[in-house]
PDB file of C-alpha atoms in Angstrom:
ATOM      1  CA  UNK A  13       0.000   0.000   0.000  1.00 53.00           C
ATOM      2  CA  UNK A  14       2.377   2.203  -0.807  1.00 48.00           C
ATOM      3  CA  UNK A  15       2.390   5.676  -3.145  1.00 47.00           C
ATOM      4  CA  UNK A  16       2.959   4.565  -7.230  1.00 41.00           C
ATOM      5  CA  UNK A  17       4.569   8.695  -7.811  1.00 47.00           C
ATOM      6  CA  UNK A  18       6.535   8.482  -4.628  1.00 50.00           C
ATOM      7  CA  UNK A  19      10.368   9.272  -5.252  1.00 52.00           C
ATOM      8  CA  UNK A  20      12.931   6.893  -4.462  1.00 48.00           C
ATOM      9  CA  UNK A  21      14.042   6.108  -0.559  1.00 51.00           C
ATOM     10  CA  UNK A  22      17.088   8.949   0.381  1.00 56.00           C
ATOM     11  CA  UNK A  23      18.554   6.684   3.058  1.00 65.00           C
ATOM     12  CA  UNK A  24      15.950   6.394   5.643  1.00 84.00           C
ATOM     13  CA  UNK A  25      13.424   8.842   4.183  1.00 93.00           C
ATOM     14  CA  UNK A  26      11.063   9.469   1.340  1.00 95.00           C
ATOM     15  CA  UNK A  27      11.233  13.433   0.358  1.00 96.00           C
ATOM     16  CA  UNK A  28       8.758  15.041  -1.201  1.00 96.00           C
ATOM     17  CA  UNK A  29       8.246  18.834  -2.543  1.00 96.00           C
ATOM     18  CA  UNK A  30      10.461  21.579  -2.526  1.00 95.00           C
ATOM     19  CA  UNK A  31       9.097  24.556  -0.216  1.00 97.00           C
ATOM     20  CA  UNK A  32      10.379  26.674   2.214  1.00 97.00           C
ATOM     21  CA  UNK A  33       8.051  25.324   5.131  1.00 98.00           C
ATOM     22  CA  UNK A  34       9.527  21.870   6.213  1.00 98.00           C
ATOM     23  CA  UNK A  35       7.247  19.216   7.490  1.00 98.00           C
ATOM     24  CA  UNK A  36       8.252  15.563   9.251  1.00 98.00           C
ATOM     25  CA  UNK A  37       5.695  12.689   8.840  1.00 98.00           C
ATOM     26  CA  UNK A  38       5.758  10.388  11.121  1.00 98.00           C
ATOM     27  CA  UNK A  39       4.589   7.277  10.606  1.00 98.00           C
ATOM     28  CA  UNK A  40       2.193   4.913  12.439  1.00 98.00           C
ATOM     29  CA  UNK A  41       2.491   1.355  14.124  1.00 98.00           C
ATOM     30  CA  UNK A  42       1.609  -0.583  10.753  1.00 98.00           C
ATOM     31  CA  UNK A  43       3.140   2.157   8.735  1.00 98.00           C
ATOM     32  CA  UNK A  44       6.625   3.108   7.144  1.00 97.00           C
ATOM     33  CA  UNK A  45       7.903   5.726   5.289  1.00 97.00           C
ATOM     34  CA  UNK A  46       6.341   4.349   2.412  1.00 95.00           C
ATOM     35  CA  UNK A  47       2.989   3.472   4.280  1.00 96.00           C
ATOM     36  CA  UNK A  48       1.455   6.661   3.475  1.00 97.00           C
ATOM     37  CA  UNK A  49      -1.260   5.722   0.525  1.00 96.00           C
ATOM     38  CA  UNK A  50      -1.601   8.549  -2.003  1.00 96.00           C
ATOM     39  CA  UNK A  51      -1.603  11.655   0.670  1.00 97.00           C
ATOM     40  CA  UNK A  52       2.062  12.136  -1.400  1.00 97.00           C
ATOM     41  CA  UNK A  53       0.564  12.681  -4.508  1.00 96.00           C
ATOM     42  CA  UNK A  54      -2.150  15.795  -3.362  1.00 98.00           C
ATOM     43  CA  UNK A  55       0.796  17.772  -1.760  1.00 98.00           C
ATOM     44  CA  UNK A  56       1.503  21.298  -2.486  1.00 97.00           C
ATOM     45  CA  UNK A  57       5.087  20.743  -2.934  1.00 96.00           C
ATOM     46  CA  UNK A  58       6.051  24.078  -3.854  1.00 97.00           C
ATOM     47  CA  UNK A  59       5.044  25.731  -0.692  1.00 98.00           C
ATOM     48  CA  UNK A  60       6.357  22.654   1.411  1.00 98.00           C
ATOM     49  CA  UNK A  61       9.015  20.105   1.312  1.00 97.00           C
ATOM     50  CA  UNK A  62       7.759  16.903   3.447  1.00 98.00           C
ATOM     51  CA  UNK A  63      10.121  14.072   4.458  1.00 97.00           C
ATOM     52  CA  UNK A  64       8.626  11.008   5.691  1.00 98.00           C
ATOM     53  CA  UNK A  65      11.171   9.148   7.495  1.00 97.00           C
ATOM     54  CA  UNK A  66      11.464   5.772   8.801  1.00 97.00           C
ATOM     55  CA  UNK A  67      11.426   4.548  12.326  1.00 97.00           C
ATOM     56  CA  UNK A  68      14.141   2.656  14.105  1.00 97.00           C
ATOM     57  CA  UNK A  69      13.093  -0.953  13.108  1.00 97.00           C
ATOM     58  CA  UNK A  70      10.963   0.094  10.113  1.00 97.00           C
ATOM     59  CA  UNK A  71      11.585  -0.364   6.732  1.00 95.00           C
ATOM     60  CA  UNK A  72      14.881   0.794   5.329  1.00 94.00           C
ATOM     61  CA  UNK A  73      15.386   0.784   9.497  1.00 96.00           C
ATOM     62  CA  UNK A  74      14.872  -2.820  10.010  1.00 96.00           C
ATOM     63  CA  UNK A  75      17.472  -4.926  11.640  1.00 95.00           C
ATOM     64  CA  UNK A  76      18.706  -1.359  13.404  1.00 95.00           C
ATOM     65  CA  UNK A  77      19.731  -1.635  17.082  1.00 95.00           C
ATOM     66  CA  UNK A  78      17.745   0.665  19.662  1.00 96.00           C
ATOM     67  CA  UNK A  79      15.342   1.434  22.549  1.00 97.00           C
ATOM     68  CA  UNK A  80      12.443   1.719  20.379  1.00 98.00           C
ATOM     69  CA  UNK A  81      10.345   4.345  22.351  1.00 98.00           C
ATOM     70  CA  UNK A  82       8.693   7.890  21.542  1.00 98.00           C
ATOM     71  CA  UNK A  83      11.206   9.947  23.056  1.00 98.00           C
ATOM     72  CA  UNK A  84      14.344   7.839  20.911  1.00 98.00           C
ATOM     73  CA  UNK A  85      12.061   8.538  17.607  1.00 98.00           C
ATOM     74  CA  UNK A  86      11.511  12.119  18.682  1.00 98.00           C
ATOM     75  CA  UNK A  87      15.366  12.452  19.017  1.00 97.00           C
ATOM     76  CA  UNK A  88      16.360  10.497  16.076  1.00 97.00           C
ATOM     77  CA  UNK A  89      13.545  13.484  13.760  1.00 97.00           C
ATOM     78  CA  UNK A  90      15.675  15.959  15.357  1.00 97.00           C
ATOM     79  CA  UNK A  91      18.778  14.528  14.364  1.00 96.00           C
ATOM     80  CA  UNK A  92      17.416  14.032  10.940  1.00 96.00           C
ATOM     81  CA  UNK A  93      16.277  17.880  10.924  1.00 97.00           C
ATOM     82  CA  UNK A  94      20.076  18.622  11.863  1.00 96.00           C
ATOM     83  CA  UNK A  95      20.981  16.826   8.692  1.00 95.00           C
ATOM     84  CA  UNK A  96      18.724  18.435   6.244  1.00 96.00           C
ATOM     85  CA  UNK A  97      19.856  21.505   7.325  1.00 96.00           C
ATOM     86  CA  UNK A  98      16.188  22.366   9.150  1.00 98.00           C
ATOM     87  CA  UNK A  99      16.181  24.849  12.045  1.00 97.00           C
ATOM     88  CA  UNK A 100      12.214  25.221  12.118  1.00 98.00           C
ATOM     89  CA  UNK A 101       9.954  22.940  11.284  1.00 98.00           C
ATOM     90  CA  UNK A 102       6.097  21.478  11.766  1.00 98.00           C
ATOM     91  CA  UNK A 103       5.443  17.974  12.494  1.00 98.00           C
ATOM     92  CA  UNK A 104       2.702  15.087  11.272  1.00 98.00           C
ATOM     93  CA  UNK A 105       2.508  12.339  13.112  1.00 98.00           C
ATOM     94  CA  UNK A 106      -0.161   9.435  12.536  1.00 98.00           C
ATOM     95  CA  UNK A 107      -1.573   6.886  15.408  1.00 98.00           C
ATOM     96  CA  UNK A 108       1.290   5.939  17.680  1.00 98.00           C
ATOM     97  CA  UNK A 109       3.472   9.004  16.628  1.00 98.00           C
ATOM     98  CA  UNK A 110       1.120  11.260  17.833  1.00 98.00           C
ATOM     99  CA  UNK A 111       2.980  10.393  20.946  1.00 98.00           C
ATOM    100  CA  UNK A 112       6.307  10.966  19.302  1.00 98.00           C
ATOM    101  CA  UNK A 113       5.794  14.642  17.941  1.00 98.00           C
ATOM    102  CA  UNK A 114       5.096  15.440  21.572  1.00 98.00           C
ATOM    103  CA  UNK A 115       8.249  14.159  22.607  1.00 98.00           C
ATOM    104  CA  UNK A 116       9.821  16.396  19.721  1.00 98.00           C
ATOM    105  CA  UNK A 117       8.090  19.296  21.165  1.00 98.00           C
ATOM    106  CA  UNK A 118       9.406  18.641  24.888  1.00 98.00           C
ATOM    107  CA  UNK A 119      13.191  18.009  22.994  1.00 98.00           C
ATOM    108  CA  UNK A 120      13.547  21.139  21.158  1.00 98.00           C
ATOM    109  CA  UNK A 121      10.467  23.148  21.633  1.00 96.00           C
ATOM    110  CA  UNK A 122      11.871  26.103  19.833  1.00 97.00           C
ATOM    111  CA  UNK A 123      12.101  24.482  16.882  1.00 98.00           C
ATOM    112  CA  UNK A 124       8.601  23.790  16.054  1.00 98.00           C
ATOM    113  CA  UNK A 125       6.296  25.592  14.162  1.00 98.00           C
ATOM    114  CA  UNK A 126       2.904  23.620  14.488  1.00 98.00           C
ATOM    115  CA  UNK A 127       2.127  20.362  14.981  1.00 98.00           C
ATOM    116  CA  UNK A 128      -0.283  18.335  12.916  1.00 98.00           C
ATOM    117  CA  UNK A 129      -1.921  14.449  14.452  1.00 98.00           C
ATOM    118  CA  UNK A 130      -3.547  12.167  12.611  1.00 98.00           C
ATOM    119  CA  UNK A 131      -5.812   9.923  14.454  1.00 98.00           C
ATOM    120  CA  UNK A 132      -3.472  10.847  17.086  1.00 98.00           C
ATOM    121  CA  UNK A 133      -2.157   8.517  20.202  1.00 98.00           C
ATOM    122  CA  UNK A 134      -2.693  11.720  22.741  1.00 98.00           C
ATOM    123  CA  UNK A 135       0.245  12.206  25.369  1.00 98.00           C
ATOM    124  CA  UNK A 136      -1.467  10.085  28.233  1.00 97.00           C
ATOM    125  CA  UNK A 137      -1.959   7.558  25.872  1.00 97.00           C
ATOM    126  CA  UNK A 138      -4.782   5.019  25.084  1.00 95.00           C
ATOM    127  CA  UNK A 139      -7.071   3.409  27.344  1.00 92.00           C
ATOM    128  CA  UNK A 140      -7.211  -0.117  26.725  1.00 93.00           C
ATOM    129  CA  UNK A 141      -8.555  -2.571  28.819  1.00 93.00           C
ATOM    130  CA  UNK A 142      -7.042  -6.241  29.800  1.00 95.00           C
ATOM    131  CA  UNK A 143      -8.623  -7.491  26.571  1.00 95.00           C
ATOM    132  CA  UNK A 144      -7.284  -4.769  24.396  1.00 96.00           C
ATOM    133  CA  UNK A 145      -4.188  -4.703  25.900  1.00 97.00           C
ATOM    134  CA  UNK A 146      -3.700  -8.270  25.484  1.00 97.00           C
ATOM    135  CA  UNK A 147      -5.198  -8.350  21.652  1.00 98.00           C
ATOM    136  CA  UNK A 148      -2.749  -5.168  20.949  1.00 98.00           C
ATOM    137  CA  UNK A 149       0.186  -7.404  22.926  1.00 97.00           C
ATOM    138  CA  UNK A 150       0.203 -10.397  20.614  1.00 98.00           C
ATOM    139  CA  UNK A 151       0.025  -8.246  17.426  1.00 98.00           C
ATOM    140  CA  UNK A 152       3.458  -8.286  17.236  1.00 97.00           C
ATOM    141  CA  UNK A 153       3.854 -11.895  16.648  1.00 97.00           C
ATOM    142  CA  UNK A 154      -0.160 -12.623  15.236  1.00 98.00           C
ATOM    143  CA  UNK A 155      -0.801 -10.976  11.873  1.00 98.00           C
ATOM    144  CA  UNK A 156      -4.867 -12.015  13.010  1.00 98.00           C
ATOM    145  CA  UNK A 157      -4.202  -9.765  15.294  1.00 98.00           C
ATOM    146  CA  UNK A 158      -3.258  -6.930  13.625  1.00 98.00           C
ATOM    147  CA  UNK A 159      -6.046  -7.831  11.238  1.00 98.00           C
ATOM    148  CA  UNK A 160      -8.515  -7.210  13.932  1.00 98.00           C
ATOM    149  CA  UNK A 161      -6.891  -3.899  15.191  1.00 98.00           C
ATOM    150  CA  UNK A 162      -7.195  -2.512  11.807  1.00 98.00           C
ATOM    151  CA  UNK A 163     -10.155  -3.462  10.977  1.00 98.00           C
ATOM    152  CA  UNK A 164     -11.995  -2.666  14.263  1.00 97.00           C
ATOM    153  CA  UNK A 165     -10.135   0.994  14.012  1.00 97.00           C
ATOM    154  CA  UNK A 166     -11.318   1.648  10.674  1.00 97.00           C
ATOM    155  CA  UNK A 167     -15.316   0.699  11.599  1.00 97.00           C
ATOM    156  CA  UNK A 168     -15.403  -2.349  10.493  1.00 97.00           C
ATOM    157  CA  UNK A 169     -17.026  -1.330   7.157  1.00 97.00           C
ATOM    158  CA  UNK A 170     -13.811  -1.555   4.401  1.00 97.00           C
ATOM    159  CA  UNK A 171     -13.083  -4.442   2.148  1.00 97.00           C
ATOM    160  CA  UNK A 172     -11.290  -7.476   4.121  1.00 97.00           C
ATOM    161  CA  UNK A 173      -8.403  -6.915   0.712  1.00 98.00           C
ATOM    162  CA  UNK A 174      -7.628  -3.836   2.589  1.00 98.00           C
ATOM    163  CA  UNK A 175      -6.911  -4.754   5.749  1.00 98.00           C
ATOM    164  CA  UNK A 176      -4.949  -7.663   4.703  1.00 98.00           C
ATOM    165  CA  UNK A 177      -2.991  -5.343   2.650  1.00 97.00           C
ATOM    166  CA  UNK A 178      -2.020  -3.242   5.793  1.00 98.00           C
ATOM    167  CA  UNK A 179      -1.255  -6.564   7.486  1.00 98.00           C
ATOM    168  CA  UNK A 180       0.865  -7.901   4.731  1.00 98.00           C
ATOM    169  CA  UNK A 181       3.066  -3.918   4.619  1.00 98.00           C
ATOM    170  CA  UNK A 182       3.242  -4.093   8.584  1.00 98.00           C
ATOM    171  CA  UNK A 183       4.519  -7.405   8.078  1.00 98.00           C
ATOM    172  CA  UNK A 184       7.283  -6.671   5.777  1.00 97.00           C
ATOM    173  CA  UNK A 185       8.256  -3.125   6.967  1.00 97.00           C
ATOM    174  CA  UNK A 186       8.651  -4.020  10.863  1.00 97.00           C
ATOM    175  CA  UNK A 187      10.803  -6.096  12.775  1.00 97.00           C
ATOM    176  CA  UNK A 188       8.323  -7.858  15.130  1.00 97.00           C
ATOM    177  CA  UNK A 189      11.052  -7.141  18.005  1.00 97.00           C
ATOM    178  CA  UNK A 190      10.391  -3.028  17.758  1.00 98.00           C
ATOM    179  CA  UNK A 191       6.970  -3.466  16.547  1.00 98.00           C
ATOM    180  CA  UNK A 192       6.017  -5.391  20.412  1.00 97.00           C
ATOM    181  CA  UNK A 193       8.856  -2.689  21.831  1.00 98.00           C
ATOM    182  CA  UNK A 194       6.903   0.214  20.777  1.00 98.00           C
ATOM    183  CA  UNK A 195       3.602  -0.761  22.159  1.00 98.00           C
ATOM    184  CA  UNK A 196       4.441   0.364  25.866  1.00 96.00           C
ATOM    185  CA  UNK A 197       6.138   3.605  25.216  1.00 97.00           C
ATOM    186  CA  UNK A 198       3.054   4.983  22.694  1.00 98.00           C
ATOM    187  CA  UNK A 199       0.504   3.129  24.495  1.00 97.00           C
ATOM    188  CA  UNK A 200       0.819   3.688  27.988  1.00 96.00           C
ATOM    189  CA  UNK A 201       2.534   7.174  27.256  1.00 96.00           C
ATOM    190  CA  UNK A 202       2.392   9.164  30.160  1.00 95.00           C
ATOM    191  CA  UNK A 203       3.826  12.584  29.398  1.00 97.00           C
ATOM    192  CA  UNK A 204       0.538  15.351  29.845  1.00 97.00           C
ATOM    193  CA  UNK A 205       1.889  16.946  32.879  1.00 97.00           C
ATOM    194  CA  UNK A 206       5.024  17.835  30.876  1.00 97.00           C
ATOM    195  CA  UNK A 207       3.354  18.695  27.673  1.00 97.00           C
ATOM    196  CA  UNK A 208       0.325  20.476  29.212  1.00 97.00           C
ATOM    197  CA  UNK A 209      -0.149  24.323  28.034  1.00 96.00           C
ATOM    198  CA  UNK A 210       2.205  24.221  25.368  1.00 97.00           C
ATOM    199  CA  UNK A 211       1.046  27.070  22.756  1.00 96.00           C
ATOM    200  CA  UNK A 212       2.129  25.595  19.791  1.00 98.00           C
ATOM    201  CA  UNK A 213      -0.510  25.520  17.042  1.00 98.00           C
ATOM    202  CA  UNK A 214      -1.865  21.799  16.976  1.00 98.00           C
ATOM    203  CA  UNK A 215      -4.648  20.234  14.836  1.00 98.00           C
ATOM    204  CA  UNK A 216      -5.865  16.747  15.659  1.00 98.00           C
ATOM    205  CA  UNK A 217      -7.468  14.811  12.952  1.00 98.00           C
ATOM    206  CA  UNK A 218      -9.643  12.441  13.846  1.00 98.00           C
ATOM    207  CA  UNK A 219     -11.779   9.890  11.373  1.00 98.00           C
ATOM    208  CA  UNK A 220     -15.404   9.680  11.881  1.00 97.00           C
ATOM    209  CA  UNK A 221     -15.892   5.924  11.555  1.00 98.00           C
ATOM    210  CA  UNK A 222     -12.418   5.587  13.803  1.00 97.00           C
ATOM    211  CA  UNK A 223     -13.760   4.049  17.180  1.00 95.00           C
ATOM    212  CA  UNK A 224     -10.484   4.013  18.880  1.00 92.00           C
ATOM    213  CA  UNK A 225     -10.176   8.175  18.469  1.00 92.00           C
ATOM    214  CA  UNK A 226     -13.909   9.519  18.864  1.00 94.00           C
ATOM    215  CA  UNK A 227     -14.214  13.063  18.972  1.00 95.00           C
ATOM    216  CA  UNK A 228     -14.860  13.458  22.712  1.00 95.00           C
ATOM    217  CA  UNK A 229     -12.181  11.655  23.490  1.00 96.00           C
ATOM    218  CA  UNK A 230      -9.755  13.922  21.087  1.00 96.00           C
ATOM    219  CA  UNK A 231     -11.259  17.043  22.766  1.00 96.00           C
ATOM    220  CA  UNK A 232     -10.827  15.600  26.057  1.00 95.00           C
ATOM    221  CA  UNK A 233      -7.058  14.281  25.649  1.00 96.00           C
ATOM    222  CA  UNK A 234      -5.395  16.795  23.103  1.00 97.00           C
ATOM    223  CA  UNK A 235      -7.932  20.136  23.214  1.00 97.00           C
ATOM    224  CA  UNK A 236      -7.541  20.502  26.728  1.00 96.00           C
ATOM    225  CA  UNK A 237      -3.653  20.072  27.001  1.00 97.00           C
ATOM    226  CA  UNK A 238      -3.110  22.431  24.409  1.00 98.00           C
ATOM    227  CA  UNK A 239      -4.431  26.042  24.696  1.00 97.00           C
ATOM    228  CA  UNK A 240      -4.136  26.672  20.908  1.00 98.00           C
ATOM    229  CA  UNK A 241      -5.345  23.633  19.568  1.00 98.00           C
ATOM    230  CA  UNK A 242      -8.364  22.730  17.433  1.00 98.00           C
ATOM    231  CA  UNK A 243     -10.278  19.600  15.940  1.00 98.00           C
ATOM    232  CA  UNK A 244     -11.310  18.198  12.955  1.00 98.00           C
ATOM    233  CA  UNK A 245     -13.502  14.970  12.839  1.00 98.00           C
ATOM    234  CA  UNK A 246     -12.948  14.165   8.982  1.00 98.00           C
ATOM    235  CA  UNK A 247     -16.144  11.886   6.821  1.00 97.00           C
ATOM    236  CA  UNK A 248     -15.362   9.382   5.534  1.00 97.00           C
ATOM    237  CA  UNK A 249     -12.665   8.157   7.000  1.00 98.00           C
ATOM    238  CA  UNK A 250     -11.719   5.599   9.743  1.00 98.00           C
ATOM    239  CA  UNK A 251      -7.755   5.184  11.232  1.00 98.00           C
ATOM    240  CA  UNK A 252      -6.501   5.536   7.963  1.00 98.00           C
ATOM    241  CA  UNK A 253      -7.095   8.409   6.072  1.00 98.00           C
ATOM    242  CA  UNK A 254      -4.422   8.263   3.822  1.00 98.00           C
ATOM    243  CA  UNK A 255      -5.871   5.631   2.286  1.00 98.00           C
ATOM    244  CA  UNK A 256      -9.659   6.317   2.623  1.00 98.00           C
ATOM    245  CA  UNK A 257      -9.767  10.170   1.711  1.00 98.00           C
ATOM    246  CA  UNK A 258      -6.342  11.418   1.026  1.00 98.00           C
ATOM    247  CA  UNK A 259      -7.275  14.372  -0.870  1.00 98.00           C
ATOM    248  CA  UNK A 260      -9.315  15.786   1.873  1.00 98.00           C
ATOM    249  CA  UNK A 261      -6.588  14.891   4.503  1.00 98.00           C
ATOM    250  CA  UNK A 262      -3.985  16.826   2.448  1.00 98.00           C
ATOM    251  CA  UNK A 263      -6.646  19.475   2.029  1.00 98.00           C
ATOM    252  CA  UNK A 264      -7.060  19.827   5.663  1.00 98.00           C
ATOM    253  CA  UNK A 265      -3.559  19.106   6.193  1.00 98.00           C
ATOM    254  CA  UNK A 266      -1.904  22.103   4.312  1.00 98.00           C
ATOM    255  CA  UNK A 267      -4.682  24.847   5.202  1.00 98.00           C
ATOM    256  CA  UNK A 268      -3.328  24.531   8.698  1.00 98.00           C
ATOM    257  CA  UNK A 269      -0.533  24.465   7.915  1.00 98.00           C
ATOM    258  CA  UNK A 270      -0.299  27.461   5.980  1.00 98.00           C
ATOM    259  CA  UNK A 271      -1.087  29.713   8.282  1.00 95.00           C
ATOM    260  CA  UNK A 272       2.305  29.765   9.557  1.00 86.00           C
TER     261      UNK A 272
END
């Protein structure tokens, strides 16, 4: 599930676009660099250059040693800033990295502009009960599993091709070693008190048929943390919405972003 007008892999990263405001993407639990649909192919790359980048243990990252946590993916975005020669720039992060651009923020908080999450993982992370916490536990090792995550997350109303197609790209873009590592940091994130009244710009993104992110929960977890913050429940779309309506999550995408 991948992008056909994507550019080739730069090392760890896909780049895309050529504008003066910089924007990481950071990727989800089944994602990669590559995981990202078509959202490449509606950006405005003349206003902004994008660089979606894997994580430690994904894709062009698999087989890497590390911690595999938030704040060690926040760190390793601002290293990869450093090398592209970024002093300021906004952040995207889908699902689990919703966690991880907050852990960006907290690392170099001067060097964000705004901060954009997509069916976000807020910084107090997710409530799951035992059940859910032990369904989301054996996902690392159960590709039934991860079935049933994405198809519960996306309203259990797409074609069963689809999820297995998400399956299959998790499967072969993450070592199942990080993928069960990254579970506790993202999941059972507990960072508010050190995020909470931040002023940077943030928009949460939030699918209407996406159970695991309602709307009240958004408000409730990332609204009231952040003072200048604001929501947008988007229809027609579930967990992923680079793959169910990418041209309206690029729309909604860039007009916040361009405001600054």
């Amino acid at each position: 599930m991948v992008s056909a007008k994507l550019p080739a892999m730069a090392g760890s990263y896909v780049k895309v676009g050529t504008g003066d405001h910089h924007v990481l993407a950071l990727h989800g639990w089944f994602g990669s660099a590559l995981g990202w649909g078509t959202l490449p192919d509606y950006l405005d790359t003349s206003q902004f250059s994008y660089v979606f980048p894997d994580l430690r243990g994904y894709g062009s990252r698999r087989g890497e040693a590390g911690e595999f946590t938030m704040a060690e993916a926040a760190a390793d975005a601002i290293v990869l800033a450093d090398s592209l020669g970024w002093e300021r720039f906004s952040l995207i992060g889908h699902s689990m990295s919703g966690v991880a651009i907050q852990h960006v923020v907290l690392q170099a908080p001067h060097r964000v502009r705004r901060l954009v999450g997509v069916a976000p993982v807020p910084a107090n992370g997710l409530p799951l009960g035992e059940s859910e916490w032990s369904l989301f536990s054996s996902a690392a090792a159960s590709p039934a599993s991860r079935a049933m995550i994405i198809n519960y997350s996306t309203g259990s109303r797409l074609p069963p091709t689809f999820v297995d197609q998400l399956v299959k790209h998790s499967l072969e873009n993450a070592d199942e070693t990080a993928f069960g590592r990254y579970l506790e940091t993202w999941a059972r994130a507990d960072i508010l008190t050190r995020v909470k009244g931040i002023e940077v710009p943030v928009k949460v993104i939030t699918g209407e048929y996406d159970p695991t992110q309602p709307a009240e929960f958004m408000e409730m977890a990332w609204l009231q943390p952040y003072p200048n913050s604001e929501l947008e429940v988007l229809r027609g779309a579930g967990h992923y919405p680079m793959f169910e309506t990418p041209v309206a999550l690029a729309a909604s995408i860039e007009e916040f972003l361009s405001r600054g």
